[in-house]
GROMACS .gro file of C-alpha atoms in nm:
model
  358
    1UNK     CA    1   7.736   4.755  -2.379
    2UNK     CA    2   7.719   4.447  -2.183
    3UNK     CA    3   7.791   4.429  -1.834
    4UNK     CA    4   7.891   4.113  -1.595
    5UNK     CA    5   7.900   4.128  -1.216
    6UNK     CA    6   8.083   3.792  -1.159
    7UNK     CA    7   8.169   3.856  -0.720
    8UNK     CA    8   8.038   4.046  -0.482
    9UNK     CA    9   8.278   4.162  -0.201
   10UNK     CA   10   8.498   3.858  -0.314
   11UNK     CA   11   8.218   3.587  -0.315
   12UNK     CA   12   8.056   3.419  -0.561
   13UNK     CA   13   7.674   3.532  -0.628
   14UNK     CA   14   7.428   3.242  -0.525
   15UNK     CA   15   7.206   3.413  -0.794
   16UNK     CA   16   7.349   3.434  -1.090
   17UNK     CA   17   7.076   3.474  -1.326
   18UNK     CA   18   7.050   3.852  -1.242
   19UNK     CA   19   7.410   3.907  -1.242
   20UNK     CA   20   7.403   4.042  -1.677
   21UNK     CA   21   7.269   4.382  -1.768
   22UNK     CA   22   7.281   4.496  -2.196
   23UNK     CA   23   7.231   4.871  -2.247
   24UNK     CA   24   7.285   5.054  -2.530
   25UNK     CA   25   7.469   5.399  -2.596
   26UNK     CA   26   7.439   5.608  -2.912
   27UNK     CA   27   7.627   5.857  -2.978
   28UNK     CA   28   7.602   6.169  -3.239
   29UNK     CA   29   7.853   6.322  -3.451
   30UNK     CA   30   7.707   6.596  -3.407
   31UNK     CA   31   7.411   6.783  -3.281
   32UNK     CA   32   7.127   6.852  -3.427
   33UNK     CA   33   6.882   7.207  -3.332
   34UNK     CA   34   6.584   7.077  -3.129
   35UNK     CA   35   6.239   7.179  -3.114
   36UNK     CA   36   6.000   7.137  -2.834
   37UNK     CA   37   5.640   7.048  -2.909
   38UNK     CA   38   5.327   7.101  -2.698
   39UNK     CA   39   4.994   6.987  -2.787
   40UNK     CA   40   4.762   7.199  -2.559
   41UNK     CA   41   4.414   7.030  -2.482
   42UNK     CA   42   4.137   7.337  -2.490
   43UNK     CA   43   3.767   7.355  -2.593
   44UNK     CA   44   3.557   7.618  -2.681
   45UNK     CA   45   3.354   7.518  -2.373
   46UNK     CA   46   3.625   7.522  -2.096
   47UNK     CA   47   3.632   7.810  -1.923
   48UNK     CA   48   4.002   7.732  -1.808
   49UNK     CA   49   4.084   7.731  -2.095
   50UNK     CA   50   4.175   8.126  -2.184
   51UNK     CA   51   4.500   8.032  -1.999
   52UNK     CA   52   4.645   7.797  -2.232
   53UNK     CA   53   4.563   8.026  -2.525
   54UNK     CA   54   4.780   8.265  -2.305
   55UNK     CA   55   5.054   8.052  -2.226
   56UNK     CA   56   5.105   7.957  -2.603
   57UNK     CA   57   5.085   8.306  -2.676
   58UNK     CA   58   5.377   8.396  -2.410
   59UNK     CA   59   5.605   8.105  -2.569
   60UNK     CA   60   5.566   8.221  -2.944
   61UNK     CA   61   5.681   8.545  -2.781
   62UNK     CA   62   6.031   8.481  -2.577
   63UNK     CA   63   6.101   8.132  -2.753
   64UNK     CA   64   5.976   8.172  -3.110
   65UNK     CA   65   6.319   7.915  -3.160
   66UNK     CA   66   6.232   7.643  -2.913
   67UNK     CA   67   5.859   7.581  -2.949
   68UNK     CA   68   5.644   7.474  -3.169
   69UNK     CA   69   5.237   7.488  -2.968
   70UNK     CA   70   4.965   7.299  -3.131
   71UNK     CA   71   4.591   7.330  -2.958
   72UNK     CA   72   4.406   6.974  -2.976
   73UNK     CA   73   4.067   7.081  -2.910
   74UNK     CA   74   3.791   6.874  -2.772
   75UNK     CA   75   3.412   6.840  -2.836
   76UNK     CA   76   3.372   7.170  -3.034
   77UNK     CA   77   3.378   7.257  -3.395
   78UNK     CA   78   3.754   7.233  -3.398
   79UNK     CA   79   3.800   6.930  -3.298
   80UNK     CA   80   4.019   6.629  -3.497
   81UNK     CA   81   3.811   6.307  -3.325
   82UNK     CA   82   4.168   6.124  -3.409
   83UNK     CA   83   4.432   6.398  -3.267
   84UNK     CA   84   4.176   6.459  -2.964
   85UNK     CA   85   4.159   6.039  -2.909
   86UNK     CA   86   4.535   5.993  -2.969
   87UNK     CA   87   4.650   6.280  -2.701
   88UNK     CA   88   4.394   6.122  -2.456
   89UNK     CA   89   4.424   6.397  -2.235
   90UNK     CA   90   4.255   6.372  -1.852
   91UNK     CA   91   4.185   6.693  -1.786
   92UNK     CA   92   4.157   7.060  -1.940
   93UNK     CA   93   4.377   7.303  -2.037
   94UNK     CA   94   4.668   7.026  -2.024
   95UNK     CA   95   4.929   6.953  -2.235
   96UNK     CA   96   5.174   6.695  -2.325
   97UNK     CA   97   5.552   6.804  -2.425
   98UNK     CA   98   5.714   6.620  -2.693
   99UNK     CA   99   5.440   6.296  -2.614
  100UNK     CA  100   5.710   6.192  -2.327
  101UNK     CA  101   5.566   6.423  -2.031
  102UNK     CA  102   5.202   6.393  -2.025
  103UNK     CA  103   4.917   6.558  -1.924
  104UNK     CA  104   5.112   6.833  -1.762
  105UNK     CA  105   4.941   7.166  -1.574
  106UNK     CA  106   4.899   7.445  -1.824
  107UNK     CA  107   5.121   7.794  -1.767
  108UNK     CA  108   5.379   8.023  -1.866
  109UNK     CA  109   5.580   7.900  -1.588
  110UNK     CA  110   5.515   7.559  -1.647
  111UNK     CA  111   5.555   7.535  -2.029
  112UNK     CA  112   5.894   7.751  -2.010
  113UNK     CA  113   6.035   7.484  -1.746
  114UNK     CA  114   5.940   7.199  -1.968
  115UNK     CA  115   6.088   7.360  -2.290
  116UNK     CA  116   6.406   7.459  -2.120
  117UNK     CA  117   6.420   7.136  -2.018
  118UNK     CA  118   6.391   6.940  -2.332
  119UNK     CA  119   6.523   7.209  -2.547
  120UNK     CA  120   6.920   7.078  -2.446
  121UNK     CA  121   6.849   6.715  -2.550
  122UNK     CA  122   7.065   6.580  -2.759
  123UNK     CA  123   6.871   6.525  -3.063
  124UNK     CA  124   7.005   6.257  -3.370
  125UNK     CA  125   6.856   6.406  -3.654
  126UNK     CA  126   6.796   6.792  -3.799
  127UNK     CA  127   6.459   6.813  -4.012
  128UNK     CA  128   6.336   6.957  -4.337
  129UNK     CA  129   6.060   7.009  -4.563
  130UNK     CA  130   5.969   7.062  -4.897
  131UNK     CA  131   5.715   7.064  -5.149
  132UNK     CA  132   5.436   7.293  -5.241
  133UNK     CA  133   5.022   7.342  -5.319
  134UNK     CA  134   4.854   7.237  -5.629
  135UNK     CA  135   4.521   7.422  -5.564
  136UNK     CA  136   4.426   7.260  -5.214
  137UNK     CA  137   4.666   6.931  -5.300
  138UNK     CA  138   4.932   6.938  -5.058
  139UNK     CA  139   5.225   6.719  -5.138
  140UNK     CA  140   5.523   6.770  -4.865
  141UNK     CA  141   5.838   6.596  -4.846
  142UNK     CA  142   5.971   6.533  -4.502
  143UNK     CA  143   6.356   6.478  -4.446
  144UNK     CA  144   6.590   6.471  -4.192
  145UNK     CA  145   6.941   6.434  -4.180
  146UNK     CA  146   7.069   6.171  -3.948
  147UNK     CA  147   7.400   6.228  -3.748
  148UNK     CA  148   7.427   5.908  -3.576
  149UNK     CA  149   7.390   5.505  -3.648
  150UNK     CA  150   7.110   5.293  -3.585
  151UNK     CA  151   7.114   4.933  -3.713
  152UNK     CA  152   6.748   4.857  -3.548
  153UNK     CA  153   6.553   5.237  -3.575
  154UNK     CA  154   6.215   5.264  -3.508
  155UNK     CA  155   6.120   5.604  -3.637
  156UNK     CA  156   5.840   5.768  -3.818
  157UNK     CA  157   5.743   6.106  -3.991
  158UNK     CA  158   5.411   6.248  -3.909
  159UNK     CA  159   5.306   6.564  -4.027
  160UNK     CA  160   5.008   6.782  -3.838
  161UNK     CA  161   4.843   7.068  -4.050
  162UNK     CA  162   4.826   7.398  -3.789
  163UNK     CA  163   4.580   7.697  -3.858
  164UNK     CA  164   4.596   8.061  -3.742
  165UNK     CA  165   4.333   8.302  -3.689
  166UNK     CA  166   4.033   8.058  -3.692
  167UNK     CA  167   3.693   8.241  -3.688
  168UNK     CA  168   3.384   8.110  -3.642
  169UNK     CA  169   3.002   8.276  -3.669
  170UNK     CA  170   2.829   8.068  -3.467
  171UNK     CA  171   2.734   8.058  -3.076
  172UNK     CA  172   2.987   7.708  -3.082
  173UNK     CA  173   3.266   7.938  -3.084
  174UNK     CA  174   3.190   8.108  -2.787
  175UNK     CA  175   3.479   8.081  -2.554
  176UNK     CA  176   3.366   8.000  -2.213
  177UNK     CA  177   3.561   8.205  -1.927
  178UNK     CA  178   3.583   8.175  -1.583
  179UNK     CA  179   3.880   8.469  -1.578
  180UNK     CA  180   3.541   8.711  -1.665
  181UNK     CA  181   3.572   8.991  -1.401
  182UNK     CA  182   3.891   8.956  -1.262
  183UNK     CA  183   3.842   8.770  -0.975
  184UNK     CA  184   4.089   8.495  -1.071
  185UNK     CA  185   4.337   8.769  -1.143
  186UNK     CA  186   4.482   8.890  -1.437
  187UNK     CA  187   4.469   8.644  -1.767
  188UNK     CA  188   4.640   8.812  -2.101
  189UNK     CA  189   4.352   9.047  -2.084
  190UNK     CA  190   4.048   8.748  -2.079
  191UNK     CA  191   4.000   8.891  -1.735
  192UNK     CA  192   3.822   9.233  -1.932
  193UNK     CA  193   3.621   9.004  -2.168
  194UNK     CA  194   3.267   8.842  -2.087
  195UNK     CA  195   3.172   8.492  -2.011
  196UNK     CA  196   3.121   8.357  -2.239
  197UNK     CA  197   3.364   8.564  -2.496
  198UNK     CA  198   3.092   8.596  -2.828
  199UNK     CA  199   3.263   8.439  -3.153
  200UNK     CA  200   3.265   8.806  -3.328
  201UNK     CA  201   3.550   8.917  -3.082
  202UNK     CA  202   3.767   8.513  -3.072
  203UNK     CA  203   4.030   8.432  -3.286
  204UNK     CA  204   4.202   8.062  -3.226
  205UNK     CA  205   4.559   8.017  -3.280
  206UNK     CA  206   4.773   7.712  -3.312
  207UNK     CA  207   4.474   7.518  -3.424
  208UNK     CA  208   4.524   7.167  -3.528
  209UNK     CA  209   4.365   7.083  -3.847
  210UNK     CA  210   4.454   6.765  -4.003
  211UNK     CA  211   4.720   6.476  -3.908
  212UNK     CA  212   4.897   6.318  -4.198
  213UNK     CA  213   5.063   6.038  -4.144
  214UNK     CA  214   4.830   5.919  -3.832
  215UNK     CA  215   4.858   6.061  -3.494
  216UNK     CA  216   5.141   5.764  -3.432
  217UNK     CA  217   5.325   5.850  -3.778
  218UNK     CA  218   5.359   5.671  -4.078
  219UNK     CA  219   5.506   5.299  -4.093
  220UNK     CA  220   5.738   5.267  -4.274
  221UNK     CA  221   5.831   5.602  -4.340
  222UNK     CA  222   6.189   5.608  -4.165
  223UNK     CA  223   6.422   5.281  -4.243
  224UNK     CA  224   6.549   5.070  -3.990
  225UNK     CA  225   6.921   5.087  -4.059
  226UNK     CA  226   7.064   5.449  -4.071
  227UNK     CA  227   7.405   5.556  -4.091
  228UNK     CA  228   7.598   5.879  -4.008
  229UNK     CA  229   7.509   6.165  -4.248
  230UNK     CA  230   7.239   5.948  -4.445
  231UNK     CA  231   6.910   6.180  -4.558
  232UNK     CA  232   6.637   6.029  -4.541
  233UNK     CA  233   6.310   6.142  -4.701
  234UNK     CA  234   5.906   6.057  -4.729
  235UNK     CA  235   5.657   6.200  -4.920
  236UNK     CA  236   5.351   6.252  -4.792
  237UNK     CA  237   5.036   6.415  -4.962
  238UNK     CA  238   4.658   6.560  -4.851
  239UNK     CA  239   4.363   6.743  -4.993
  240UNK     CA  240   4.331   7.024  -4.753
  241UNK     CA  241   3.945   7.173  -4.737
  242UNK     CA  242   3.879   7.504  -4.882
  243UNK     CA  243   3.759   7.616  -4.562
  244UNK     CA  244   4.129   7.659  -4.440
  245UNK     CA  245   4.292   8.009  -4.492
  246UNK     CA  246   4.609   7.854  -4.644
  247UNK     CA  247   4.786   8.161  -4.612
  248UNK     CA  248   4.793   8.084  -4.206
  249UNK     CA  249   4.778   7.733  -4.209
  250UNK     CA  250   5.134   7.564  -4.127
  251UNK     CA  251   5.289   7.196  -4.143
  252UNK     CA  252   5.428   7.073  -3.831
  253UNK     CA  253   5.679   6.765  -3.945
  254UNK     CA  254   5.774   6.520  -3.668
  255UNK     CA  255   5.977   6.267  -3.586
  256UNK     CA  256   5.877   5.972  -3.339
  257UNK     CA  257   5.986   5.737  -3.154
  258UNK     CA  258   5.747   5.469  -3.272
  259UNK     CA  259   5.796   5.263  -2.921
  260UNK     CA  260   5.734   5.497  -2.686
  261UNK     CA  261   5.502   5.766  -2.888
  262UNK     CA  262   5.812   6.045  -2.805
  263UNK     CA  263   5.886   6.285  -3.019
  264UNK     CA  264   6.258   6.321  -3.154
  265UNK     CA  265   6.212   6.660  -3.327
  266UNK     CA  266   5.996   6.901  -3.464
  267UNK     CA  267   5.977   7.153  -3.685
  268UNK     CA  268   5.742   7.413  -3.872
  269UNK     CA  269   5.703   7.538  -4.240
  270UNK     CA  270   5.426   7.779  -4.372
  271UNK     CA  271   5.246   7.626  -4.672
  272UNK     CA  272   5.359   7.903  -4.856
  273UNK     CA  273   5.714   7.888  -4.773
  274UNK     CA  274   5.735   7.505  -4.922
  275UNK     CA  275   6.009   7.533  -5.178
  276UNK     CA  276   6.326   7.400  -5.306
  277UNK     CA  277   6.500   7.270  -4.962
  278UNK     CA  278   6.880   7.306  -4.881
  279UNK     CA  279   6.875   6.920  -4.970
  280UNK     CA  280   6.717   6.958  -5.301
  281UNK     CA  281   6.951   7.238  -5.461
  282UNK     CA  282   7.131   7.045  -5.698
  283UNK     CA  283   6.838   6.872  -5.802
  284UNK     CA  284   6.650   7.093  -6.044
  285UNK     CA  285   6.758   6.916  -6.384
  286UNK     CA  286   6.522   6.618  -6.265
  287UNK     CA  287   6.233   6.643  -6.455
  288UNK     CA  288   5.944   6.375  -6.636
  289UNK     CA  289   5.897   6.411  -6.989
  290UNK     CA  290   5.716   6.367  -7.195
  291UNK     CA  291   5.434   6.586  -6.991
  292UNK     CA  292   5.143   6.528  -7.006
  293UNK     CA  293   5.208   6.194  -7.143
  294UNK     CA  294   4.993   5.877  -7.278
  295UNK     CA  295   5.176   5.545  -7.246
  296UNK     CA  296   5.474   5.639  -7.111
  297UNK     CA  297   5.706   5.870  -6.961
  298UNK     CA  298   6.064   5.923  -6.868
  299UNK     CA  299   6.280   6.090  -6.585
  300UNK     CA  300   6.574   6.359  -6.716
  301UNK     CA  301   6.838   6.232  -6.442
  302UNK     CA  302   7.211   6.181  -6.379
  303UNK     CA  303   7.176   5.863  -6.202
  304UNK     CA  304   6.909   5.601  -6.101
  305UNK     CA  305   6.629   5.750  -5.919
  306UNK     CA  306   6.318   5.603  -5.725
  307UNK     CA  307   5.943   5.718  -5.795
  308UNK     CA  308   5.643   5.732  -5.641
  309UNK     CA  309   5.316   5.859  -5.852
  310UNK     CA  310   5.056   6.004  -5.631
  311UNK     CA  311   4.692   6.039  -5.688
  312UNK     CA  312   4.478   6.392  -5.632
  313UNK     CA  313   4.368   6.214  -5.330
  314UNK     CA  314   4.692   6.115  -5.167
  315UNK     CA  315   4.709   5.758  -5.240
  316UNK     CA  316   5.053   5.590  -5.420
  317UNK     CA  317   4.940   5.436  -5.775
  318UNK     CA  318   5.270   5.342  -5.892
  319UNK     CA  319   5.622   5.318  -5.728
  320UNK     CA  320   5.940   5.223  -5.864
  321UNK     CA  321   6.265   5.203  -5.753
  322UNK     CA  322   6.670   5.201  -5.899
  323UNK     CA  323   6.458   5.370  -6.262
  324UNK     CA  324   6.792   5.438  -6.499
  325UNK     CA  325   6.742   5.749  -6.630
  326UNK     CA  326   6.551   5.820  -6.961
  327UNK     CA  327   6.404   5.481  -6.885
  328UNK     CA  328   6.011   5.440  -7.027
  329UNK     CA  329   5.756   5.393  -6.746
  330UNK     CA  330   5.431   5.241  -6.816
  331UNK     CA  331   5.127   5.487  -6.754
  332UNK     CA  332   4.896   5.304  -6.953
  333UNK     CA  333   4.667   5.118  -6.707
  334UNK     CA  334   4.645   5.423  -6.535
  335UNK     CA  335   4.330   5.633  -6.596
  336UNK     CA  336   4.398   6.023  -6.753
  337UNK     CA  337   4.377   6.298  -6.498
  338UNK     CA  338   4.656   6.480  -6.328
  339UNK     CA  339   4.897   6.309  -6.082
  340UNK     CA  340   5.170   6.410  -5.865
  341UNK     CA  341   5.538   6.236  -5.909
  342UNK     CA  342   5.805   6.232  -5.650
  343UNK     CA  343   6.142   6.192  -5.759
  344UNK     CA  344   6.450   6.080  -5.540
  345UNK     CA  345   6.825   6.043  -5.585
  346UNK     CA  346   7.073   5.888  -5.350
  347UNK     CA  347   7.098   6.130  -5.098
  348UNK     CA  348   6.904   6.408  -5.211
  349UNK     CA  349   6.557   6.474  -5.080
  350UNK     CA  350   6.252   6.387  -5.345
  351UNK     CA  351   6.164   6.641  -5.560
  352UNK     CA  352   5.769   6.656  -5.671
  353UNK     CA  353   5.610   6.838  -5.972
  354UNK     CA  354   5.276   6.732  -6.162
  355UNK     CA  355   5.226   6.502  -6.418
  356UNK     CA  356   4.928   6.510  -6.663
  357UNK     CA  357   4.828   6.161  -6.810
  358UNK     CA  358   4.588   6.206  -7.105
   0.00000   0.00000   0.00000
């Protein structure tokens, strides 16, 4: 919308060059479910810290559908140098909601204010995931359904891993504790526990493990022109470390504003929940043959699909795009070993399933 102020109180401006203003307005067809995301700072060496632990605690509890609590820690053994760097937080506990509101004072009151604040947002785009665990190889497709028009979008996916129940044996997991005592009133029960709290009796939710995707998302991951009802998908993949209890360990998909660092939407998916997504129903006849193959293979499908062929470590070896079906693709200057193929129709989200090369 452009706007033109030509008179003011029937006289011509004498300054015209600041008479123009362009704005735009985008509107959704309809709305999409919003999550709120807060990425706590903590450390195992803050004694304020017991509170945020308790505030998270408090929203998984009344708004297990509006918030999604992710603990950045800082200079202990949990830390993520590039998460910890990326939320730059001045102070601890603090948080930042959604990446927009920053370095915010840690509460229940304060972090139910800020999610019932953002939770009403109008929100573009409803996400989903899919995908599943090969061993420790993570390969997760991130989607999300569009329900407006963009012709100049710039969006990403990012993914952070989130662990549960983290234990640790050593004196670095001590949790320091100023609410020992009671003297700074009651604290979720920290206020009974000793400063420091020993590791033996501390278990650490909402840990952040791993970013895929970067702490600012992936580029390219989200196209720049999007129309009403368009799916869009990206797959990503990871090694996660044996040391993670996979059976607690969730993936947090996001999508960002890439100009201002906000986030759009969020959502959550246990590892072990990955599976066939709404999106990827009708999909199931798509499959690579032959399997394991030698110096070629083809894709079973009803229409052209695009591939990408993913290394154990993550990394894209060969991608194709517009493949008609039961059309050969080279494999032979690739060396044997197992790979992981993502396959995408038109409007469907990728579906992923291993490929041996021998």
């Amino acid at each position: 919308m452009a706007v033109t102020i030509t008179q003011v109180n029937g006289a011509a401006d004498t300054t015209p060059a600041d008479n123009s203003k362009n704005t735009t307005f985008r509107t959704v067809s309809q709305n999409s479910p919003k999550k709120v995301l807060i990425e706590e700072g903590t450390g195992t060496w803050c004694g304020w810290c017991p509170r945020g632990a308790v505030a998270m605690k408090h929203m998984d509890t009344n708004y297990p559908n509006d918030f999604i609590g992710i603990a950045v820690h800082n200079a202990d053994p949990m830390v993520v140098a590039e998460y910890n760097s990326g939320a730059n937080f001045n102070g601890f506990p603090s948080m930042n909601v959604d990446r927009i509101a920053l370095n915010q004072g840690v509460s229940n009151d304060n972090m139910t204010t800020l999610v019932n604040t953002r939770k009403v947002l109008i929100t573009p785009a409803q996400l989903n995931a899919s995908g599943g665990l090969a061993g420790n190889s993570l390969t997760l497709n991130a989607s999300a359904i569009f329900r407006t028009v963009m012709s100049n979008a710039n969006l990403r996916f990012a993914v952070v891993l989130v662990e549960d129940d983290v234990k640790g044996t050593t004196t670095a997991y001590n949790q320091k504790n100023y609410y020992a005592g009671g003297g700074q009133g009651v604290m979720g029960g920290y206020e009974v526990l000793p400063d420091p709290v020993p590791a033996a009796q501390m278990i650490y939710d909402h840990v952040g493990r791993m970013l895929i995707g970067g702490y600012t998302g992936q580029a390219g991951s989200v196209p720049t022109s999007i129309t009403d009802g368009q799916v869009v998908n990206y797959t990503f993949t990871a090694n996660i470390p044996t040391t993670y209890n996979l059976a607690k360990v969730k993936a947090v998909v996001l999508l960002l504003n890439a100009a201002t660092g906000e986030v759009i939407n969020a959502r959550s998916f246990l590892l072990g929940s990955l599976g066939t997504s709404t999106a990827e129903t009708n999909t199931n006849y798509l499959t690579v043959y032959p399997n394991p193959a030698s110096e070629y293979f083809k894709v079973q499908a009803d229409k052209n699909v695009d591939i990408k062929l993913f290394d154990t470590s993550g990394k894209i070896v060969l991608e194709k795009t517009n493949i008609s079906p039961d059309s050969p693709v080279s494999v032979e200057k690739l060396a044997k070993g197992m790979y992981f193929i993502s396959i995408t129709e038109k409007g469907s989200a990728p579906k992923t399933q291993k490929l041996i090369i021998k």
